[in-house]
C-alpha cells in the first residue's frame, strides 16, 4: 500500500507522518517549502470553544495529540496549554456562550463561566470592561512556524519521501492508481490525499467534484515585547469588538489577528499580504481585550492564502467519484487546532477504511445537487 499526499501544510505533513507510522509508503509533494502556506500564516490558536459541535470529537482527539507531540516528533513545537479565555462584552455574547456551553457538554467539552470580577482577579489587565467570559483550561496555542516541518521531518525518519519546491503539472487516475506529473518527474501511488488547502477545490474538480470555496487572506501582526502579563489565548464571543484575538508568546510579543476583513487572494499566485491601511482600526478593535496595546509598536504584519468553504466546514474523507482519492482541505481559517487529529484520522481512513470519528457532515458529496423529484 502506498500513498501520495499533495500539499505540505500542517494537514498534509501530519497525514504523511501518520501514514508512514502505519507502514504506508508515503510521498509528500509540496510546491514550495513545507509549512510555508496557510499554516505559517496561522495565529496558532488551539481552541475547542465555539466550534461546530459535531467537530468536537475530532478536536478532542487532536488536542490529545498536541499534548504528545514533543515526544512523538522529537522536538518542541511550543504547544502550551495556557487556556483559552473568551471575553463577553454584551448580553448577546453571554447568551451565545451559555447556549454553546450547554450544547457542548454532551460532546465532552466543559467550559467554565467567569464573572467580570473573576476575569479581573485571575487575568489582570485583560478585558477590563468585559461583563463575563468563558475559560477552557486545557486549550492554548502552538507555533505555526515549527509544526509542519516537525511533522515532515518525523515522517522522513519513518521512511516517507518529502519532495519540496516542485511544480505539479497534472494529476491523473491511472489503471493502477494515481499519477502526479511534476517538474521533477512522475510519481505514482495507489492512493492520493488532496491536502492542497485553498487549491483543494481545483484538485477535487479534476475528478468531477465541485466544492464552493474562495481564497482569502487574514490580517495578522505581532508587537514588540511587552511586560509579560497575558497567559491564556484571548478572544471574544459573538464577534464583539470585531472578533479580535491575541496571545502573548514567552518572549513577550503580542501576536494578534481578527478585527479586519480578510483580503481576496488569487490562486494563480497564492500571494497574500496584509493591508497596512486596516491596521489602525484592527488595533482599536483589540484595545477592549488588552488596553496595554495602545502604546505598543507593531513590528511585523503578514497574511497567507487560506481556503474558505461556503458553509464554513472542511472537506474530509473519501472521494465520492474516485476510488483511492481522499480529501482534507478547506478548513476555513480554523484548521490549526485540528491539524494533528486530521492527519491521524485521514491516515486511519486510508489504511483501514473507517474511523470512529464522526465524518458525515464533512463529506465532499454534501455539495452535490440533489435530483429534482
JSON list of N, CA and C in Angstrom, two decimals, residues 2-48:
[
{"chain": "A", "resi": 2, "resn": "UNK", "atom": "N", "xyz": [0.57, 2.21, -0.91]},
{"chain": "A", "resi": 2, "resn": "UNK", "atom": "CA", "xyz": [1.34, 3.44, -0.95]},
{"chain": "A", "resi": 2, "resn": "UNK", "atom": "C", "xyz": [0.41, 4.61, -1.20]},
{"chain": "A", "resi": 3, "resn": "UNK", "atom": "N", "xyz": [0.93, 5.81, -0.88]},
{"chain": "A", "resi": 3, "resn": "UNK", "atom": "CA", "xyz": [0.09, 7.00, -0.96]},
{"chain": "A", "resi": 3, "resn": "UNK", "atom": "C", "xyz": [0.92, 8.21, -1.34]},
{"chain": "A", "resi": 4, "resn": "UNK", "atom": "N", "xyz": [0.29, 9.12, -2.08]},
{"chain": "A", "resi": 4, "resn": "UNK", "atom": "CA", "xyz": [0.83, 10.43, -2.35]},
{"chain": "A", "resi": 4, "resn": "UNK", "atom": "C", "xyz": [-0.01, 11.44, -1.58]},
{"chain": "A", "resi": 5, "resn": "UNK", "atom": "N", "xyz": [0.66, 12.32, -0.86]},
{"chain": "A", "resi": 5, "resn": "UNK", "atom": "CA", "xyz": [-0.02, 13.43, -0.19]},
{"chain": "A", "resi": 5, "resn": "UNK", "atom": "C", "xyz": [0.33, 14.71, -0.95]},
{"chain": "A", "resi": 6, "resn": "UNK", "atom": "N", "xyz": [-0.68, 15.34, -1.50]},
{"chain": "A", "resi": 6, "resn": "UNK", "atom": "CA", "xyz": [-0.48, 16.61, -2.19]},
{"chain": "A", "resi": 6, "resn": "UNK", "atom": "C", "xyz": [-0.71, 17.75, -1.20]},
{"chain": "A", "resi": 7, "resn": "UNK", "atom": "N", "xyz": [0.32, 18.54, -0.95]},
{"chain": "A", "resi": 7, "resn": "UNK", "atom": "CA", "xyz": [0.20, 19.67, -0.04]},
{"chain": "A", "resi": 7, "resn": "UNK", "atom": "C", "xyz": [0.99, 19.45, 1.23]},
{"chain": "A", "resi": 8, "resn": "UNK", "atom": "N", "xyz": [1.89, 20.40, 1.53]},
{"chain": "A", "resi": 8, "resn": "UNK", "atom": "CA", "xyz": [2.77, 20.23, 2.68]},
{"chain": "A", "resi": 8, "resn": "UNK", "atom": "C", "xyz": [2.52, 21.23, 3.79]},
{"chain": "A", "resi": 9, "resn": "UNK", "atom": "N", "xyz": [1.25, 21.60, 4.00]},
{"chain": "A", "resi": 9, "resn": "UNK", "atom": "CA", "xyz": [0.91, 22.36, 5.18]},
{"chain": "A", "resi": 9, "resn": "UNK", "atom": "C", "xyz": [0.79, 21.44, 6.38]},
{"chain": "A", "resi": 10, "resn": "UNK", "atom": "N", "xyz": [0.23, 21.94, 7.46]},
{"chain": "A", "resi": 10, "resn": "UNK", "atom": "CA", "xyz": [0.08, 21.12, 8.67]},
{"chain": "A", "resi": 10, "resn": "UNK", "atom": "C", "xyz": [-0.75, 19.87, 8.37]},
{"chain": "A", "resi": 11, "resn": "UNK", "atom": "N", "xyz": [-1.85, 20.02, 7.65]},
{"chain": "A", "resi": 11, "resn": "UNK", "atom": "CA", "xyz": [-2.72, 18.87, 7.37]},
{"chain": "A", "resi": 11, "resn": "UNK", "atom": "C", "xyz": [-1.96, 17.81, 6.58]},
{"chain": "A", "resi": 12, "resn": "UNK", "atom": "N", "xyz": [-1.30, 18.23, 5.50]},
{"chain": "A", "resi": 12, "resn": "UNK", "atom": "CA", "xyz": [-0.58, 17.27, 4.67]},
{"chain": "A", "resi": 12, "resn": "UNK", "atom": "C", "xyz": [0.60, 16.64, 5.39]},
{"chain": "A", "resi": 13, "resn": "UNK", "atom": "N", "xyz": [1.37, 17.46, 6.11]},
{"chain": "A", "resi": 13, "resn": "UNK", "atom": "CA", "xyz": [2.54, 16.92, 6.81]},
{"chain": "A", "resi": 13, "resn": "UNK", "atom": "C", "xyz": [2.14, 15.96, 7.92]},
{"chain": "A", "resi": 14, "resn": "UNK", "atom": "N", "xyz": [1.08, 16.30, 8.66]},
{"chain": "A", "resi": 14, "resn": "UNK", "atom": "CA", "xyz": [0.60, 15.40, 9.70]},
{"chain": "A", "resi": 14, "resn": "UNK", "atom": "C", "xyz": [0.09, 14.10, 9.10]},
{"chain": "A", "resi": 15, "resn": "UNK", "atom": "N", "xyz": [-0.63, 14.20, 7.99]},
{"chain": "A", "resi": 15, "resn": "UNK", "atom": "CA", "xyz": [-1.13, 12.99, 7.32]},
{"chain": "A", "resi": 15, "resn": "UNK", "atom": "C", "xyz": [0.02, 12.11, 6.86]},
{"chain": "A", "resi": 16, "resn": "UNK", "atom": "N", "xyz": [1.06, 12.73, 6.29]},
{"chain": "A", "resi": 16, "resn": "UNK", "atom": "CA", "xyz": [2.22, 11.95, 5.84]},
{"chain": "A", "resi": 16, "resn": "UNK", "atom": "C", "xyz": [2.87, 11.21, 7.01]},
{"chain": "A", "resi": 17, "resn": "UNK", "atom": "N", "xyz": [2.98, 11.90, 8.14]},
{"chain": "A", "resi": 17, "resn": "UNK", "atom": "CA", "xyz": [3.59, 11.28, 9.32]},
{"chain": "A", "resi": 17, "resn": "UNK", "atom": "C", "xyz": [2.77, 10.08, 9.79]},
{"chain": "A", "resi": 18, "resn": "UNK", "atom": "N", "xyz": [1.46, 10.27, 9.95]},
{"chain": "A", "resi": 18, "resn": "UNK", "atom": "CA", "xyz": [0.65, 9.19, 10.48]},
{"chain": "A", "resi": 18, "resn": "UNK", "atom": "C", "xyz": [0.49, 8.05, 9.47]},
{"chain": "A", "resi": 19, "resn": "UNK", "atom": "N", "xyz": [0.52, 8.35, 8.18]},
{"chain": "A", "resi": 19, "resn": "UNK", "atom": "CA", "xyz": [0.52, 7.28, 7.18]},
{"chain": "A", "resi": 19, "resn": "UNK", "atom": "C", "xyz": [1.81, 6.47, 7.29]},
{"chain": "A", "resi": 20, "resn": "UNK", "atom": "N", "xyz": [2.93, 7.16, 7.37]},
{"chain": "A", "resi": 20, "resn": "UNK", "atom": "CA", "xyz": [4.21, 6.46, 7.47]},
{"chain": "A", "resi": 20, "resn": "UNK", "atom": "C", "xyz": [4.28, 5.64, 8.75]},
{"chain": "A", "resi": 21, "resn": "UNK", "atom": "N", "xyz": [3.72, 6.15, 9.81]},
{"chain": "A", "resi": 21, "resn": "UNK", "atom": "CA", "xyz": [3.73, 5.42, 11.09]},
{"chain": "A", "resi": 21, "resn": "UNK", "atom": "C", "xyz": [2.89, 4.16, 11.00]},
{"chain": "A", "resi": 22, "resn": "UNK", "atom": "N", "xyz": [1.91, 4.16, 10.11]},
{"chain": "A", "resi": 22, "resn": "UNK", "atom": "CA", "xyz": [1.08, 2.97, 9.91]},
{"chain": "A", "resi": 22, "resn": "UNK", "atom": "C", "xyz": [1.69, 2.02, 8.87]},
{"chain": "A", "resi": 23, "resn": "UNK", "atom": "N", "xyz": [2.87, 2.34, 8.40]},
{"chain": "A", "resi": 23, "resn": "UNK", "atom": "CA", "xyz": [3.55, 1.45, 7.46]},
{"chain": "A", "resi": 23, "resn": "UNK", "atom": "C", "xyz": [3.20, 1.68, 6.01]},
{"chain": "A", "resi": 24, "resn": "UNK", "atom": "N", "xyz": [2.51, 2.77, 5.71]},
{"chain": "A", "resi": 24, "resn": "UNK", "atom": "CA", "xyz": [2.15, 3.09, 4.33]},
{"chain": "A", "resi": 24, "resn": "UNK", "atom": "C", "xyz": [3.31, 3.84, 3.68]},
{"chain": "A", "resi": 25, "resn": "UNK", "atom": "N", "xyz": [3.78, 3.38, 2.54]},
{"chain": "A", "resi": 25, "resn": "UNK", "atom": "CA", "xyz": [4.83, 4.08, 1.81]},
{"chain": "A", "resi": 25, "resn": "UNK", "atom": "C", "xyz": [4.26, 5.40, 1.30]},
{"chain": "A", "resi": 26, "resn": "UNK", "atom": "N", "xyz": [4.85, 6.48, 1.71]},
{"chain": "A", "resi": 26, "resn": "UNK", "atom": "CA", "xyz": [4.23, 7.78, 1.50]},
{"chain": "A", "resi": 26, "resn": "UNK", "atom": "C", "xyz": [5.19, 8.77, 0.86]},
{"chain": "A", "resi": 27, "resn": "UNK", "atom": "N", "xyz": [4.66, 9.51, -0.12]},
{"chain": "A", "resi": 27, "resn": "UNK", "atom": "CA", "xyz": [5.39, 10.62, -0.74]},
{"chain": "A", "resi": 27, "resn": "UNK", "atom": "C", "xyz": [4.57, 11.89, -0.54]},
{"chain": "A", "resi": 28, "resn": "UNK", "atom": "N", "xyz": [5.18, 12.89, 0.07]},
{"chain": "A", "resi": 28, "resn": "UNK", "atom": "CA", "xyz": [4.53, 14.19, 0.22]},
{"chain": "A", "resi": 28, "resn": "UNK", "atom": "C", "xyz": [5.10, 15.14, -0.82]},
{"chain": "A", "resi": 29, "resn": "UNK", "atom": "N", "xyz": [4.22, 15.81, -1.55]},
{"chain": "A", "resi": 29, "resn": "UNK", "atom": "CA", "xyz": [4.63, 16.73, -2.61]},
{"chain": "A", "resi": 29, "resn": "UNK", "atom": "C", "xyz": [4.15, 18.13, -2.25]},
{"chain": "A", "resi": 30, "resn": "UNK", "atom": "N", "xyz": [5.09, 19.05, -2.14]},
{"chain": "A", "resi": 30, "resn": "UNK", "atom": "CA", "xyz": [4.80, 20.44, -1.79]},
{"chain": "A", "resi": 30, "resn": "UNK", "atom": "C", "xyz": [5.48, 21.37, -2.80]},
{"chain": "A", "resi": 31, "resn": "UNK", "atom": "N", "xyz": [4.71, 22.27, -3.42]},
{"chain": "A", "resi": 31, "resn": "UNK", "atom": "CA", "xyz": [5.29, 23.08, -4.49]},
{"chain": "A", "resi": 31, "resn": "UNK", "atom": "C", "xyz": [6.29, 24.13, -3.97]},
{"chain": "A", "resi": 32, "resn": "UNK", "atom": "N", "xyz": [6.16, 24.53, -2.72]},
{"chain": "A", "resi": 32, "resn": "UNK", "atom": "CA", "xyz": [7.12, 25.46, -2.12]},
{"chain": "A", "resi": 32, "resn": "UNK", "atom": "C", "xyz": [7.92, 24.74, -1.04]},
{"chain": "A", "resi": 33, "resn": "UNK", "atom": "N", "xyz": [7.94, 25.26, 0.15]},
{"chain": "A", "resi": 33, "resn": "UNK", "atom": "CA", "xyz": [8.56, 24.58, 1.28]},
{"chain": "A", "resi": 33, "resn": "UNK", "atom": "C", "xyz": [7.47, 24.12, 2.23]},
{"chain": "A", "resi": 34, "resn": "UNK", "atom": "N", "xyz": [7.70, 23.03, 2.91]},
{"chain": "A", "resi": 34, "resn": "UNK", "atom": "CA", "xyz": [6.72, 22.52, 3.86]},
{"chain": "A", "resi": 34, "resn": "UNK", "atom": "C", "xyz": [6.39, 23.60, 4.90]},
{"chain": "A", "resi": 35, "resn": "UNK", "atom": "N", "xyz": [5.09, 23.81, 5.11]},
{"chain": "A", "resi": 35, "resn": "UNK", "atom": "CA", "xyz": [4.65, 24.75, 6.13]},
{"chain": "A", "resi": 35, "resn": "UNK", "atom": "C", "xyz": [4.72, 26.21, 5.73]},
{"chain": "A", "resi": 36, "resn": "UNK", "atom": "N", "xyz": [4.94, 26.51, 4.44]},
{"chain": "A", "resi": 36, "resn": "UNK", "atom": "CA", "xyz": [5.13, 27.90, 4.03]},
{"chain": "A", "resi": 36, "resn": "UNK", "atom": "C", "xyz": [3.84, 28.59, 3.60]},
{"chain": "A", "resi": 37, "resn": "UNK", "atom": "N", "xyz": [2.72, 27.88, 3.58]},
{"chain": "A", "resi": 37, "resn": "UNK", "atom": "CA", "xyz": [1.47, 28.46, 3.10]},
{"chain": "A", "resi": 37, "resn": "UNK", "atom": "C", "xyz": [0.58, 28.95, 4.22]},
{"chain": "A", "resi": 38, "resn": "UNK", "atom": "N", "xyz": [-0.66, 28.45, 4.23]},
{"chain": "A", "resi": 38, "resn": "UNK", "atom": "CA", "xyz": [-1.63, 28.91, 5.23]},
{"chain": "A", "resi": 38, "resn": "UNK", "atom": "C", "xyz": [-1.18, 28.59, 6.65]},
{"chain": "A", "resi": 39, "resn": "UNK", "atom": "N", "xyz": [-0.46, 27.50, 6.83]},
{"chain": "A", "resi": 39, "resn": "UNK", "atom": "CA", "xyz": [-0.04, 27.11, 8.19]},
{"chain": "A", "resi": 39, "resn": "UNK", "atom": "C", "xyz": [0.81, 28.19, 8.84]},
{"chain": "A", "resi": 40, "resn": "UNK", "atom": "N", "xyz": [1.80, 28.68, 8.12]},
{"chain": "A", "resi": 40, "resn": "UNK", "atom": "CA", "xyz": [2.71, 29.66, 8.71]},
{"chain": "A", "resi": 40, "resn": "UNK", "atom": "C", "xyz": [2.01, 31.00, 8.93]},
{"chain": "A", "resi": 41, "resn": "UNK", "atom": "N", "xyz": [0.89, 31.22, 8.22]},
{"chain": "A", "resi": 41, "resn": "UNK", "atom": "CA", "xyz": [0.12, 32.45, 8.41]},
{"chain": "A", "resi": 41, "resn": "UNK", "atom": "C", "xyz": [-0.84, 32.35, 9.58]},
{"chain": "A", "resi": 42, "resn": "UNK", "atom": "N", "xyz": [-0.94, 31.18, 10.17]},
{"chain": "A", "resi": 42, "resn": "UNK", "atom": "CA", "xyz": [-1.91, 30.96, 11.23]},
{"chain": "A", "resi": 42, "resn": "UNK", "atom": "C", "xyz": [-1.56, 31.73, 12.50]},
{"chain": "A", "resi": 43, "resn": "UNK", "atom": "N", "xyz": [-2.58, 31.98, 13.28]},
{"chain": "A", "resi": 43, "resn": "UNK", "atom": "CA", "xyz": [-2.42, 32.61, 14.59]},
{"chain": "A", "resi": 43, "resn": "UNK", "atom": "C", "xyz": [-1.82, 31.63, 15.61]},
{"chain": "A", "resi": 44, "resn": "UNK", "atom": "N", "xyz": [-2.04, 30.34, 15.40]},
{"chain": "A", "resi": 44, "resn": "UNK", "atom": "CA", "xyz": [-1.53, 29.34, 16.34]},
{"chain": "A", "resi": 44, "resn": "UNK", "atom": "C", "xyz": [-2.50, 29.00, 17.45]},
{"chain": "A", "resi": 45, "resn": "UNK", "atom": "N", "xyz": [-3.78, 29.27, 17.21]},
{"chain": "A", "resi": 45, "resn": "UNK", "atom": "CA", "xyz": [-4.81, 29.06, 18.23]},
{"chain": "A", "resi": 45, "resn": "UNK", "atom": "C", "xyz": [-5.17, 27.58, 18.35]},
{"chain": "A", "resi": 46, "resn": "UNK", "atom": "N", "xyz": [-5.20, 27.09, 19.57]},
{"chain": "A", "resi": 46, "resn": "UNK", "atom": "CA", "xyz": [-5.64, 25.72, 19.83]},
{"chain": "A", "resi": 46, "resn": "UNK", "atom": "C", "xyz": [-6.85, 25.81, 20.75]},
{"chain": "A", "resi": 47, "resn": "UNK", "atom": "N", "xyz": [-8.02, 25.89, 20.14]},
{"chain": "A", "resi": 47, "resn": "UNK", "atom": "CA", "xyz": [-9.26, 26.11, 20.90]},
{"chain": "A", "resi": 47, "resn": "UNK", "atom": "C", "xyz": [-10.33, 25.13, 20.44]},
{"chain": "A", "resi": 48, "resn": "UNK", "atom": "N", "xyz": [-11.20, 24.80, 21.40]},
{"chain": "A", "resi": 48, "resn": "UNK", "atom": "CA", "xyz": [-12.37, 23.98, 21.09]},
{"chain": "A", "resi": 48, "resn": "UNK", "atom": "C", "xyz": [-13.67, 24.75, 21.28]}
]
